[in-house]
Coordinates of C-alpha atoms and ligand atoms in Angstrom, one line a residue:
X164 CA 0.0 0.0 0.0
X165 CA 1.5 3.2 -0.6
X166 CA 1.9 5.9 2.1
X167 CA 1.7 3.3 4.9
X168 CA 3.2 5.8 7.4
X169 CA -0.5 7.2 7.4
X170 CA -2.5 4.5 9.0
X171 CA 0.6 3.2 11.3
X172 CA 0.7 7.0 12.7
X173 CA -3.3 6.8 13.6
X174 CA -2.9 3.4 15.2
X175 CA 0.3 4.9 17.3
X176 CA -2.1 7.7 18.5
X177 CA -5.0 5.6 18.9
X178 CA -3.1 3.1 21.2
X179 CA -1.4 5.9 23.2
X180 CA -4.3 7.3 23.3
X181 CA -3.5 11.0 21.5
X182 CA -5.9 10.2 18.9
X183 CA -7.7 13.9 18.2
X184 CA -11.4 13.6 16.9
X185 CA -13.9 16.1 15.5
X186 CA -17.3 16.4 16.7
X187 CA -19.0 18.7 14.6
X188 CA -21.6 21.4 16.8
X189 CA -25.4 21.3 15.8
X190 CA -25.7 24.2 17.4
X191 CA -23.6 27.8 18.8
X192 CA -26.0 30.3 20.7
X193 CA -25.0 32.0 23.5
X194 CA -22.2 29.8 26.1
X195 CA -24.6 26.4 24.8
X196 CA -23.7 24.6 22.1
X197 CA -24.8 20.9 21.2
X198 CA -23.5 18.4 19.9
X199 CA -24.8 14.7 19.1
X200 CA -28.3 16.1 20.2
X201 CA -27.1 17.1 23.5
X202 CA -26.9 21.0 24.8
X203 CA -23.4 21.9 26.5
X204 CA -22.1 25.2 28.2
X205 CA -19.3 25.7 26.0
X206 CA -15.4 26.1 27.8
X207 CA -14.4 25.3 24.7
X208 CA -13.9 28.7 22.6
X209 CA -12.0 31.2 21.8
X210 CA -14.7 33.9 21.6
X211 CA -13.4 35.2 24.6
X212 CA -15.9 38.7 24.4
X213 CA -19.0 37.1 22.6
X214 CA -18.5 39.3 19.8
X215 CA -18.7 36.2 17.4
X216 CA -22.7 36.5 17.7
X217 CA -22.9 40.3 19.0
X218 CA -25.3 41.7 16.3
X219 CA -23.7 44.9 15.4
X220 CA -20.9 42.6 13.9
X221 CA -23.2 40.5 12.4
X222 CA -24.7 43.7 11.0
X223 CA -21.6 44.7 9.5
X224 CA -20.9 41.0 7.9
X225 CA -24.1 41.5 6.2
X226 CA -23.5 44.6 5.2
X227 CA -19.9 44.0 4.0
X228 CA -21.4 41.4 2.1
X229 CA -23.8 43.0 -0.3
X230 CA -21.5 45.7 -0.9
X231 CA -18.7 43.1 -2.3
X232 CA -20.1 39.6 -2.2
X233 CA -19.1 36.5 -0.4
X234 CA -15.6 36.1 -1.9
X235 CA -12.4 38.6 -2.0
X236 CA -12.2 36.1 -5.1
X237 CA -8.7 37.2 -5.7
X238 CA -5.1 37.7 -4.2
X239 CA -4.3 40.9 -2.2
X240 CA -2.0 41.7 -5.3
X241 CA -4.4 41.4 -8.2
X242 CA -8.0 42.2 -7.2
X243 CA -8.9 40.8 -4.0
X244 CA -7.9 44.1 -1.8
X245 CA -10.8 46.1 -0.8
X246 CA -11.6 49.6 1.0
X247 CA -12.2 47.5 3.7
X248 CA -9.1 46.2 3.8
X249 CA -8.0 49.1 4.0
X250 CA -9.8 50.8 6.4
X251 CA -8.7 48.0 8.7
X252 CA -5.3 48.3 8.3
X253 CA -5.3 51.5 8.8
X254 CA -7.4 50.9 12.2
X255 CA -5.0 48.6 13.5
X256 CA -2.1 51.2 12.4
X257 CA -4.0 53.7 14.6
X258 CA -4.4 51.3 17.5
X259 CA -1.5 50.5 17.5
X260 CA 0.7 53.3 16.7
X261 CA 2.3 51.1 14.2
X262 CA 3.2 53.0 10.1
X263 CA 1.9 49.4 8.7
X264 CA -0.2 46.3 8.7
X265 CA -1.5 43.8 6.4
X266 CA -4.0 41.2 7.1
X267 CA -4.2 37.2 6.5
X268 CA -6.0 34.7 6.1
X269 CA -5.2 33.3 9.3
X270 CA -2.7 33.4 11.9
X271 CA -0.7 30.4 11.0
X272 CA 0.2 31.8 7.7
X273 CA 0.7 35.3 9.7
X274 CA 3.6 33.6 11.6
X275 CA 4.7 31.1 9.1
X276 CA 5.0 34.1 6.4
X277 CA 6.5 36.4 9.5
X278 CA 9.2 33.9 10.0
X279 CA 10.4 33.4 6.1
X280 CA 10.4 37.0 5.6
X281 CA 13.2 37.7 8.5
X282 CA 15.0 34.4 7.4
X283 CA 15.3 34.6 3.5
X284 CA 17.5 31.3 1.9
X285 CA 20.6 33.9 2.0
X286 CA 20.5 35.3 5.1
X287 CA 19.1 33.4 7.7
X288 CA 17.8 34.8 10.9
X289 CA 18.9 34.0 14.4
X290 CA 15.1 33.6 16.2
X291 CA 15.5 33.7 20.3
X292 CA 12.0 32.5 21.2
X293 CA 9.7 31.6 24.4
X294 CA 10.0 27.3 24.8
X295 CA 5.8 27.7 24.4
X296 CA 5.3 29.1 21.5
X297 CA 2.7 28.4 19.2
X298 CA 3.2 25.8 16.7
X299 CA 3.1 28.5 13.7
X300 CA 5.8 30.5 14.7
X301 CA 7.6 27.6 15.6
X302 CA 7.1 25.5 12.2
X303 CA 7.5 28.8 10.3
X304 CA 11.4 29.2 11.9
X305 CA 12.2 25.4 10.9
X306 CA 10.9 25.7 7.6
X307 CA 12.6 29.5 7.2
X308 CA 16.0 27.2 8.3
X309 CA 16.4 30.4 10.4
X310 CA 19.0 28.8 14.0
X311 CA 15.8 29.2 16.4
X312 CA 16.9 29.0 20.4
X313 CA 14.0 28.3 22.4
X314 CA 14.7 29.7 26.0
X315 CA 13.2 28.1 29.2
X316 CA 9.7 29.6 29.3
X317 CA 9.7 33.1 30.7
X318 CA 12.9 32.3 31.7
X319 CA 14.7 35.9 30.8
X320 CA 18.4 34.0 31.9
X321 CA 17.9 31.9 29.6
X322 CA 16.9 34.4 26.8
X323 CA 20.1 36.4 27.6
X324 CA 22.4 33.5 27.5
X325 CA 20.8 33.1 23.5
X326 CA 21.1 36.4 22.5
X327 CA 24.9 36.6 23.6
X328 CA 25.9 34.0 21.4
X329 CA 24.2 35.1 18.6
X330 CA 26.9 34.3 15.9
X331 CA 29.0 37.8 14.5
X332 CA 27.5 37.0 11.0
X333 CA 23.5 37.2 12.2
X334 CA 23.9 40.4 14.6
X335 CA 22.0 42.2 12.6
X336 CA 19.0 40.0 11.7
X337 CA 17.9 39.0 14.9
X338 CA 14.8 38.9 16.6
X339 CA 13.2 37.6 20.5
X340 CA 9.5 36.5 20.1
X341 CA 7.2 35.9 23.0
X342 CA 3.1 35.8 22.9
X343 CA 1.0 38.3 25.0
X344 CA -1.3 35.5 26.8
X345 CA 0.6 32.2 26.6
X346 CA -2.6 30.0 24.5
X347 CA -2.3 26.8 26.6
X348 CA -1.2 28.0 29.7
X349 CA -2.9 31.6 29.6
X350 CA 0.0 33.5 31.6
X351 CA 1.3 36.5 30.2
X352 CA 5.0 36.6 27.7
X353 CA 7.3 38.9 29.9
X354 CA 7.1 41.6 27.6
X355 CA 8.7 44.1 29.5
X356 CA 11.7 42.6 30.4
X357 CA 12.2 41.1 27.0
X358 CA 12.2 44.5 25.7
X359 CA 14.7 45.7 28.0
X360 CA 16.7 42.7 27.3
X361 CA 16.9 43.7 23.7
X362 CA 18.0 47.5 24.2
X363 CA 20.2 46.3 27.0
X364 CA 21.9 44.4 24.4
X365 CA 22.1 46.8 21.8
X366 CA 23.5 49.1 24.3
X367 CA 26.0 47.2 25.7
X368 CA 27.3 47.0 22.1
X369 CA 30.9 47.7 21.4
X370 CA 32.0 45.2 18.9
X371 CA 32.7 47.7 16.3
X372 CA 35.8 49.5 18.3
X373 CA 36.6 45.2 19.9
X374 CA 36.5 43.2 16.7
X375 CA 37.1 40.1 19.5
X376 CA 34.4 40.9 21.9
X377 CA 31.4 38.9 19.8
X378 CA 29.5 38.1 22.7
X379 CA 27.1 41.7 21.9
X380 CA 25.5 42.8 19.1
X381 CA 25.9 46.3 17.9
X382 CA 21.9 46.6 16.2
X383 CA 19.1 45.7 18.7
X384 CA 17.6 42.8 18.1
X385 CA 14.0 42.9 17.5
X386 CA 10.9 42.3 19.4
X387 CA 8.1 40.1 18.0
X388 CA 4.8 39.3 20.2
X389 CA 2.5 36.6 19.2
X390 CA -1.0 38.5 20.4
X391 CA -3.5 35.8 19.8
X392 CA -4.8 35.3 22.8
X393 CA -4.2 39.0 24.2
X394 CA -5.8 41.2 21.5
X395 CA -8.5 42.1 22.4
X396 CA -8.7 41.2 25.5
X397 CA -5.9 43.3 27.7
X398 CA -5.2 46.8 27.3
X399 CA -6.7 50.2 28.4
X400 CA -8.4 49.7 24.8
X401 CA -8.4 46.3 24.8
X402 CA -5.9 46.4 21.9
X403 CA -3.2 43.8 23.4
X404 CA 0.0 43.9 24.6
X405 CA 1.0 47.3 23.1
X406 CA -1.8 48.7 24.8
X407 CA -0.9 47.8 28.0
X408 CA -0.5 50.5 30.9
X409 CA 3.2 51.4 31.3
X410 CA 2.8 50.1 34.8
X411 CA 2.2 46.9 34.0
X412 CA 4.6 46.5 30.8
X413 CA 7.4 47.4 33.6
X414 CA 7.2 47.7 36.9
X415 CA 10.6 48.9 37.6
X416 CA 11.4 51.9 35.3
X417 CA 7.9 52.9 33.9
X418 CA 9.2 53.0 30.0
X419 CA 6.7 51.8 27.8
X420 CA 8.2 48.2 26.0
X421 CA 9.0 48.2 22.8
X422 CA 7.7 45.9 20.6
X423 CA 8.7 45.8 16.8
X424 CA 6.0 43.5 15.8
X425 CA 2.8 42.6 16.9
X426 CA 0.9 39.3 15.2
X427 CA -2.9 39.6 16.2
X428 CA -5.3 37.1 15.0
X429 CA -9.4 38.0 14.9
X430 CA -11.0 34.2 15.2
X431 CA -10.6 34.5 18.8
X432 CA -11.6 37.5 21.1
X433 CA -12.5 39.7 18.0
X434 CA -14.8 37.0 17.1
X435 CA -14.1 36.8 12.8
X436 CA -11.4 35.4 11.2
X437 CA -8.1 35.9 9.8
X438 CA -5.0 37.6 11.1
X439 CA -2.2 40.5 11.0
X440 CA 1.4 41.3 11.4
X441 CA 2.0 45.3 12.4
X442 CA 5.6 46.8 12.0
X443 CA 7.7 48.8 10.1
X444 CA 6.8 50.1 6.7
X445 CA 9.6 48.1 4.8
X446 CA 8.7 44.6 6.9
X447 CA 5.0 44.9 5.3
X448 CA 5.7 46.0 1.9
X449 CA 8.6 43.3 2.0
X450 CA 6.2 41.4 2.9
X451 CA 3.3 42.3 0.5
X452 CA 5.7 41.3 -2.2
X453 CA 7.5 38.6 -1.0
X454 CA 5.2 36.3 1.2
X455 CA 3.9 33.4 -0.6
X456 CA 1.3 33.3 1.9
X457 CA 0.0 36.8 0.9
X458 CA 0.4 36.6 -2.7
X459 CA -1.0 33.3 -3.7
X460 CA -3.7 33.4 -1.6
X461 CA -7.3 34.7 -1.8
X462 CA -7.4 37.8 0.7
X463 CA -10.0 37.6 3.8
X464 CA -13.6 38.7 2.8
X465 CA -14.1 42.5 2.3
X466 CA -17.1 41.7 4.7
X467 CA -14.7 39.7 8.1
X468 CA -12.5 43.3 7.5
X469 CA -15.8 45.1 7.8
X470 CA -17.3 43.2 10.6
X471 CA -13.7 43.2 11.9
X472 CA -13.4 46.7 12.2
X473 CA -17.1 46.8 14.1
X474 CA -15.6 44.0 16.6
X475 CA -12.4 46.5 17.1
X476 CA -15.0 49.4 17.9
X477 CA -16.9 47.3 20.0
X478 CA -13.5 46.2 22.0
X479 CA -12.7 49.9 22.6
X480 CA -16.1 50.6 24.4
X481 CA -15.1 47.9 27.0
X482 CA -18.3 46.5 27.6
X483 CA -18.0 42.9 27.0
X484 CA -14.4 42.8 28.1
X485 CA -15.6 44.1 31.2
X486 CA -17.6 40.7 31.8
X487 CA -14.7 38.8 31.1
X488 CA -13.1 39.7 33.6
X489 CA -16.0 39.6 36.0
X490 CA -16.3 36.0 35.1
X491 CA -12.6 35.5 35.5
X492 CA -12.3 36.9 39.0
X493 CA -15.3 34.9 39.7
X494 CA -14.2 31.7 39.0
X495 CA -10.8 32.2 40.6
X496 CA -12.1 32.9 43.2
X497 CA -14.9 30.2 43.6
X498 CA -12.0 27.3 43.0
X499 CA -9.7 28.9 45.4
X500 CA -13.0 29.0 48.3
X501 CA -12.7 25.3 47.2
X502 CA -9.2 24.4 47.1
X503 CA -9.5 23.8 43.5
X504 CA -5.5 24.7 42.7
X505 CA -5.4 26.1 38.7
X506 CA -2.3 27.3 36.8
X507 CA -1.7 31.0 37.7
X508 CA -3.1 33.2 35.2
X509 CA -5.0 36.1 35.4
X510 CA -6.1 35.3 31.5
X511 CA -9.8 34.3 30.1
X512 CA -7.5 30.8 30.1
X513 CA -7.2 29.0 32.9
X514 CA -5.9 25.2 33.2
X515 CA -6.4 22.8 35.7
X516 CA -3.3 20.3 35.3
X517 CA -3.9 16.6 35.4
X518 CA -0.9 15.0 34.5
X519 CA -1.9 11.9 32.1
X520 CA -3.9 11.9 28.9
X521 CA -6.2 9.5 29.9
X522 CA -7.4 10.9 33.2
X523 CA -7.8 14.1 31.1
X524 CA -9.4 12.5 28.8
X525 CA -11.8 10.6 31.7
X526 CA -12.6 14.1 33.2
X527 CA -13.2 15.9 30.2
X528 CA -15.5 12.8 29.6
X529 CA -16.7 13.2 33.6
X530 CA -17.6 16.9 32.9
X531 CA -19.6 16.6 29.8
X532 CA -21.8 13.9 31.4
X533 CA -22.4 16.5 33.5
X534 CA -23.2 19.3 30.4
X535 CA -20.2 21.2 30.4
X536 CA -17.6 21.3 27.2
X537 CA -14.1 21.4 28.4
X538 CA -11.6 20.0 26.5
X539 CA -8.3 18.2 27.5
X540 CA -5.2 18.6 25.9
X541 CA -2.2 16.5 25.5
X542 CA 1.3 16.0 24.8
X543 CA 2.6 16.8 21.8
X544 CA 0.3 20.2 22.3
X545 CA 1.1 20.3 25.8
X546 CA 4.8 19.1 27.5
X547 CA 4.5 15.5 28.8
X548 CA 2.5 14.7 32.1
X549 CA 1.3 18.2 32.1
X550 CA -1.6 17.0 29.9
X551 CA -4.8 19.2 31.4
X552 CA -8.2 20.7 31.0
X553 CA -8.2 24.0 29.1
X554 CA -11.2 25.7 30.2
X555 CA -11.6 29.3 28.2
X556 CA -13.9 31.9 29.7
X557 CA -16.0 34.2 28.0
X558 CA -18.1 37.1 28.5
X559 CA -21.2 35.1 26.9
X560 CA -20.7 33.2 30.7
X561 CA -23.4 34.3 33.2
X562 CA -22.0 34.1 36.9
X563 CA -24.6 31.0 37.5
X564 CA -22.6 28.9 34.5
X565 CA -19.3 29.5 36.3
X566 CA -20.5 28.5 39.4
X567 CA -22.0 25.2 37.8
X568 CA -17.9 24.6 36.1
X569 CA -16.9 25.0 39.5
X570 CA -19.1 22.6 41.2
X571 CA -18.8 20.2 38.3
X572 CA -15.0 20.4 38.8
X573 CA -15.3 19.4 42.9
X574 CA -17.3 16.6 41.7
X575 CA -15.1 15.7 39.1
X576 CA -11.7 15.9 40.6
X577 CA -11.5 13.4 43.2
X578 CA -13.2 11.0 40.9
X579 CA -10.5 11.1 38.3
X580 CA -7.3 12.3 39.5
X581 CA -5.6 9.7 41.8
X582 CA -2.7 11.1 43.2
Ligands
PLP726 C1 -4.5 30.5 17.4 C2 -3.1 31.0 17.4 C3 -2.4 31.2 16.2 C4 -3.0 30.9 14.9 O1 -4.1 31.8 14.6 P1 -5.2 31.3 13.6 O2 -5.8 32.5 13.1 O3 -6.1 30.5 14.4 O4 -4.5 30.5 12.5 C5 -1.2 31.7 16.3 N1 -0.6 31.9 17.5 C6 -1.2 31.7 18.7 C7 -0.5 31.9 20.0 C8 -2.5 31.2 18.7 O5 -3.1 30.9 19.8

């Protein structure tokens, strides 16, 4: 048989029981979805703010979608590039206080694209990155062949040791990369002190004059921040990491952290779909020329940029982010009245470690006998017997269904984790 390797791979992950399986949802109103006929309050999602169903976005989808149909129906580069497109860019460069941004289709080709631009076949990059992050920015390093060091999570040491042995030949192309909100652990990237690490570097800089001291670099290395899970969601404006009050990018010397570039996605608190990379002007029109991922590839909808740049709007007010983190301090609070010990994280992501896969699996199973989606994840996602429960908040929670997750957990807990 040809391409054996397929069916030996889903046996392997059957018997070690990593096997992943879809279950497709009947139906997504409010926190409930169902699924094989039966109703669940969903811990499952992404849609940390509820704007997925809020109706002013809808609104705006509909809109967006008479004015220029269903499709983009072409590359950025040929037709496929809207005023909507535009306007969002231009948003985001606002919000930001960023001179560009593109969009993409998603945030795995944001990353993987991200990664080949700094690391062209001639020149690769020298990529100091957080051991957690996501699998995007990881893959996108290998495949860019840029020499990627992955220091000890949040462990700035570690990051410092890296970045002083960055070889004489990459001082100039190199970059640190950390995400806002960690996405299966939901603790913050410290941003601050990865920014001071970078200038602190720079600064220290006097290879130039010592052709023998290579151990600095004599250009500051960059700054890249992987915002899934934070835009959105932190911030005075809810706009992520670089919206973050000075006091808490850095508690010591109150300068604001500098970050180069910022990857946000919009399938998760924003509640559409696709992605963007914010930087300097010549990243994005390197970028806008250069990135497969860009060029060959039909742009996002003219009507997600629309309802996109409704969600943003939305995210300003406050509102919804406002209940999120109600319903965060509530259920912290409930599991710590019942000894119920979580992963710190002040995040809408909060993880209850279990330690196996299959007692993960058994009280993921316990829970939704009990009507409550939470999944587990597992090694490879997750680092051996840390395998957990993810369970993701959301503003579409009302304080009873946190207090039902809660009591389910108590139930659950002594039942399935044997200690
Ligand atoms: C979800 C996620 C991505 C990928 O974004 P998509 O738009 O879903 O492809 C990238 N990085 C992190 C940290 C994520 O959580």
């Amino acid at each position: 048989m040809s391409f054996e390797h397929l069916a030996r791979d889903i046996d392997k992950r059957k018997a070690e029981h990593l096997l992943r399986v879809r279950t497709p949802v009947t139906i997504n109103q409010g926190a409930l979805i169902q699924i094989n006929d039966t109703f669940y309050l969903n811990f499952a999602s992404n849609d940390y703010l509820g704007l997925s169903q809020d109706i002013s976005v809808l609104q705006s989808y509909t809109e967006g979608l008479s004015e220029f149909g269903a499709s983009s129906s072409a590359s950025s580069v040929l037709s496929g590039y809207s005023i909507e497109h535009e306007k969002l860019e231009s948003v985001l460069c606002s919000a930001l206080n960023k001179p560009a941004a593109m969009l993409f289709t998603s945030g795995f080709a944001a990353n993987h694209a991200l990664c080949q631009a700094l690391s062209p076949d001639n020149s690769p990059a020298y990529i100091v990155c957080d051991k957690y992050m996501h699998a995007s920015f990881i893959q996108g390093a290998i495949d860019a062949s840029a020499m990627l060091k992955r220091f000890k999570h949040n462990n700035m040491a570690h990051a410092q040791m890296h970045l002083e042995n960055v070889p004489p030949a990459m001082h100039n192309n190199s970059l640190l990369a950390t995400e806002g909100v960690f996405s299966m652990d939901g603790d913050y990237g410290d941003i601050a002190a990865l920014s001071k690490l970078a200038s602190q570097t720079a600064h220290s800089a006097d290879h130039l004059n010592n052709p023998l001291n290579s151990k600095s670099l004599a250009i500051k290395p960059w700054l890249m921040v992987d915002d899934a899970h934070a835009f959105g969601v932190l911030g005075t404006n809810g706009y992520g990491s670089l919206d973050l009050p000075i006091a808490r990018q850095s508690e010591a010397k109150n300068t604001p952290a500098n970050i180069d570039i910022l990857m946000g996605t919009f399938g998760k608190a924003v509640g559409t779909s696709g992605a963007f990379i914010a930087g300097s002007k010549s990243l994005i029109d390197y970028m806008v020329n250069n990135a497969k991922h860009y060029v060959y590839s039909t742009a996002i909808s003219a009507a997600t940029a629309k309802a996109t740049r409704q969600s943003l709007a939305l995210i300003k007010a406050g509102q919804q982010r406002e209940r999120l983190h109600q319903n965060i301090s509530l259920f912290k609070r409930l599991c710590d009245e019942r000894g119920i010990e979580l992963m710190a994280s002040d995040s809408a992501i909060q993880c209850l470690v279990v330690g196996c896969p299959v007692a993960a699996l058994e009280m993921s199973q316990r829970l939704a006998d009990l009507g409550l989606w939470v999944p587990a994840i597992r090694t490879p996602t997750v680092p051996k017997n840390t395998d957990r429960l993810r369970i993701t908040l959301s503003a579409l929670h009302q304080s009873k269904d946190v207090s039902a997750l809660v009591d389910a957990l108590s139930i659950c807990i002594p039942e399935c984790i044997h200690t």
